Amino acid sequence: MRKILIGLVRIYQTLISPFFPPSCRYYPTCSNYMIDALKKHGPILGLIMGICRILRCNPFIRGGVDPVPDNFTIFRNPHPERYEDEIIASKFHPDSK
């Protein structure tokens, strides 16, 4: 089930997403968040987390860094600043992990 859902997201990323301008307010993007959540939390909890993330991605939200947390939650990661340095470092120094 997990592989099927990830496959559907990848189809969306390849065939549908390129026809729309980039509009996700978060890093990682909502589709990448969905894939990460499915891998980390399984098909049911990952799908719930991904759908909640998509619902949070709207013009009334500031956005920013919001990686998939280790524990299941439908809310935004409460301390995304812990990850910003890691993300920035990995962009400029890929071997810094």
mmCIF file of C-alpha atoms in Angstrom:
data_model
loop_
_atom_site.group_PDB
_atom_site.id
_atom_site.type_symbol
_atom_site.label_atom_id
_atom_site.label_comp_id
_atom_site.label_asym_id
_atom_site.label_seq_id
_atom_site.Cartn_x
_atom_site.Cartn_y
_atom_site.Cartn_z
ATOM 1 C CA MET A 1 0.000 0.000 0.000
ATOM 2 C CA ARG A 2 2.840 2.380 0.899
ATOM 3 C CA LYS A 3 4.527 1.828 -2.479
ATOM 4 C CA ILE A 4 1.263 2.453 -4.329
ATOM 5 C CA LEU A 5 0.700 5.761 -2.520
ATOM 6 C CA ILE A 6 4.294 6.862 -3.093
ATOM 7 C CA GLY A 7 3.894 5.908 -6.758
ATOM 8 C CA LEU A 8 0.777 8.065 -7.032
ATOM 9 C CA VAL A 9 2.618 11.034 -5.534
ATOM 10 C CA ARG A 10 5.523 10.494 -7.946
ATOM 11 C CA ILE A 11 3.067 10.410 -10.875
ATOM 12 C CA TYR A 12 1.651 13.711 -9.623
ATOM 13 C CA GLN A 13 5.174 15.176 -9.360
ATOM 14 C CA THR A 14 6.072 14.050 -12.880
ATOM 15 C CA LEU A 15 2.872 14.520 -14.879
ATOM 16 C CA ILE A 16 0.718 17.128 -13.128
ATOM 17 C CA SER A 17 2.898 19.414 -11.013
ATOM 18 C CA PRO A 18 5.040 20.762 -13.910
ATOM 19 C CA PHE A 19 1.967 22.402 -15.435
ATOM 20 C CA PHE A 20 1.430 24.638 -12.389
ATOM 21 C CA PRO A 21 3.673 27.372 -10.992
ATOM 22 C CA PRO A 22 5.527 26.513 -7.756
ATOM 23 C CA SER A 23 3.240 27.510 -4.911
ATOM 24 C CA CYS A 24 4.159 25.395 -1.890
ATOM 25 C CA ARG A 25 4.922 27.555 1.141
ATOM 26 C CA TYR A 26 6.954 24.904 2.911
ATOM 27 C CA TYR A 27 10.281 23.146 2.647
ATOM 28 C CA PRO A 28 10.213 20.279 1.840
ATOM 29 C CA THR A 29 7.361 20.674 -0.621
ATOM 30 C CA CYS A 30 4.034 19.101 0.246
ATOM 31 C CA SER A 31 4.507 16.216 -2.193
ATOM 32 C CA ASN A 32 7.984 15.444 -0.813
ATOM 33 C CA TYR A 33 6.571 15.736 2.720
ATOM 34 C CA MET A 34 3.885 13.189 1.794
ATOM 35 C CA ILE A 35 6.509 10.743 0.498
ATOM 36 C CA ASP A 36 8.674 11.213 3.608
ATOM 37 C CA ALA A 37 5.656 10.781 5.904
ATOM 38 C CA LEU A 38 4.596 7.611 4.091
ATOM 39 C CA LYS A 39 8.107 6.174 4.393
ATOM 40 C CA LYS A 40 8.502 7.144 8.041
ATOM 41 C CA HIS A 41 5.001 6.479 9.444
ATOM 42 C CA GLY A 42 3.407 3.971 7.073
ATOM 43 C CA PRO A 43 0.452 4.258 4.703
ATOM 44 C CA ILE A 44 -2.314 5.276 7.105
ATOM 45 C CA LEU A 45 -0.576 7.699 9.456
ATOM 46 C CA GLY A 46 1.644 9.008 6.646
ATOM 47 C CA LEU A 47 -1.385 9.706 4.468
ATOM 48 C CA ILE A 48 -3.114 11.529 7.328
ATOM 49 C CA MET A 49 0.009 13.607 7.979
ATOM 50 C CA GLY A 50 0.387 14.413 4.277
ATOM 51 C CA ILE A 51 -3.232 15.470 3.878
ATOM 52 C CA CYS A 52 -3.025 17.678 6.963
ATOM 53 C CA ARG A 53 0.131 19.280 5.570
ATOM 54 C CA ILE A 54 -1.621 20.007 2.246
ATOM 55 C CA LEU A 55 -4.488 21.624 4.153
ATOM 56 C CA ARG A 56 -1.980 23.805 6.058
ATOM 57 C CA CYS A 57 -0.363 24.982 2.810
ATOM 58 C CA ASN A 58 -2.504 28.012 2.010
ATOM 59 C CA PRO A 59 -2.071 31.777 1.530
ATOM 60 C CA PHE A 60 -2.945 32.518 5.169
ATOM 61 C CA ILE A 61 0.062 30.590 6.530
ATOM 62 C CA ARG A 62 3.639 31.900 6.628
ATOM 63 C CA GLY A 63 5.184 28.567 5.616
ATOM 64 C CA GLY A 64 8.869 27.829 6.119
ATOM 65 C CA VAL A 65 10.816 24.742 7.106
ATOM 66 C CA ASP A 66 8.558 21.901 8.233
ATOM 67 C CA PRO A 67 10.144 18.446 7.987
ATOM 68 C CA VAL A 68 8.321 15.245 8.898
ATOM 69 C CA PRO A 69 8.611 14.800 12.674
ATOM 70 C CA ASP A 70 9.665 11.505 14.231
ATOM 71 C CA ASN A 71 6.364 11.234 16.124
ATOM 72 C CA PHE A 72 2.953 11.242 14.465
ATOM 73 C CA THR A 73 1.205 14.600 14.583
ATOM 74 C CA ILE A 74 -1.216 16.504 12.384
ATOM 75 C CA PHE A 75 0.274 19.827 13.438
ATOM 76 C CA ARG A 76 3.256 21.750 12.151
ATOM 77 C CA ASN A 77 6.653 20.849 13.559
ATOM 78 C CA PRO A 78 6.888 23.005 16.722
ATOM 79 C CA HIS A 79 10.636 23.664 16.386
ATOM 80 C CA PRO A 80 11.551 23.898 12.692
ATOM 81 C CA GLU A 81 14.541 26.116 13.528
ATOM 82 C CA ARG A 82 16.374 22.984 14.659
ATOM 83 C CA TYR A 83 16.343 21.764 11.057
ATOM 84 C CA GLU A 84 17.079 25.000 9.173
ATOM 85 C CA ASP A 85 20.816 24.863 9.876
ATOM 86 C CA GLU A 86 20.981 21.230 8.750
ATOM 87 C CA ILE A 87 19.117 22.012 5.517
ATOM 88 C CA ILE A 88 21.249 25.044 4.738
ATOM 89 C CA ALA A 89 24.443 23.153 5.522
ATOM 90 C CA SER A 90 23.432 20.204 3.357
ATOM 91 C CA LYS A 91 22.825 22.515 0.380
ATOM 92 C CA PHE A 92 26.278 24.067 0.562
ATOM 93 C CA HIS A 93 28.205 21.140 2.054
ATOM 94 C CA PRO A 94 26.594 17.856 0.928
ATOM 95 C CA ASP A 95 28.971 15.796 3.045
ATOM 96 C CA SER A 96 28.207 17.739 6.276
ATOM 97 C CA LYS A 97 25.663 15.211 7.609
#
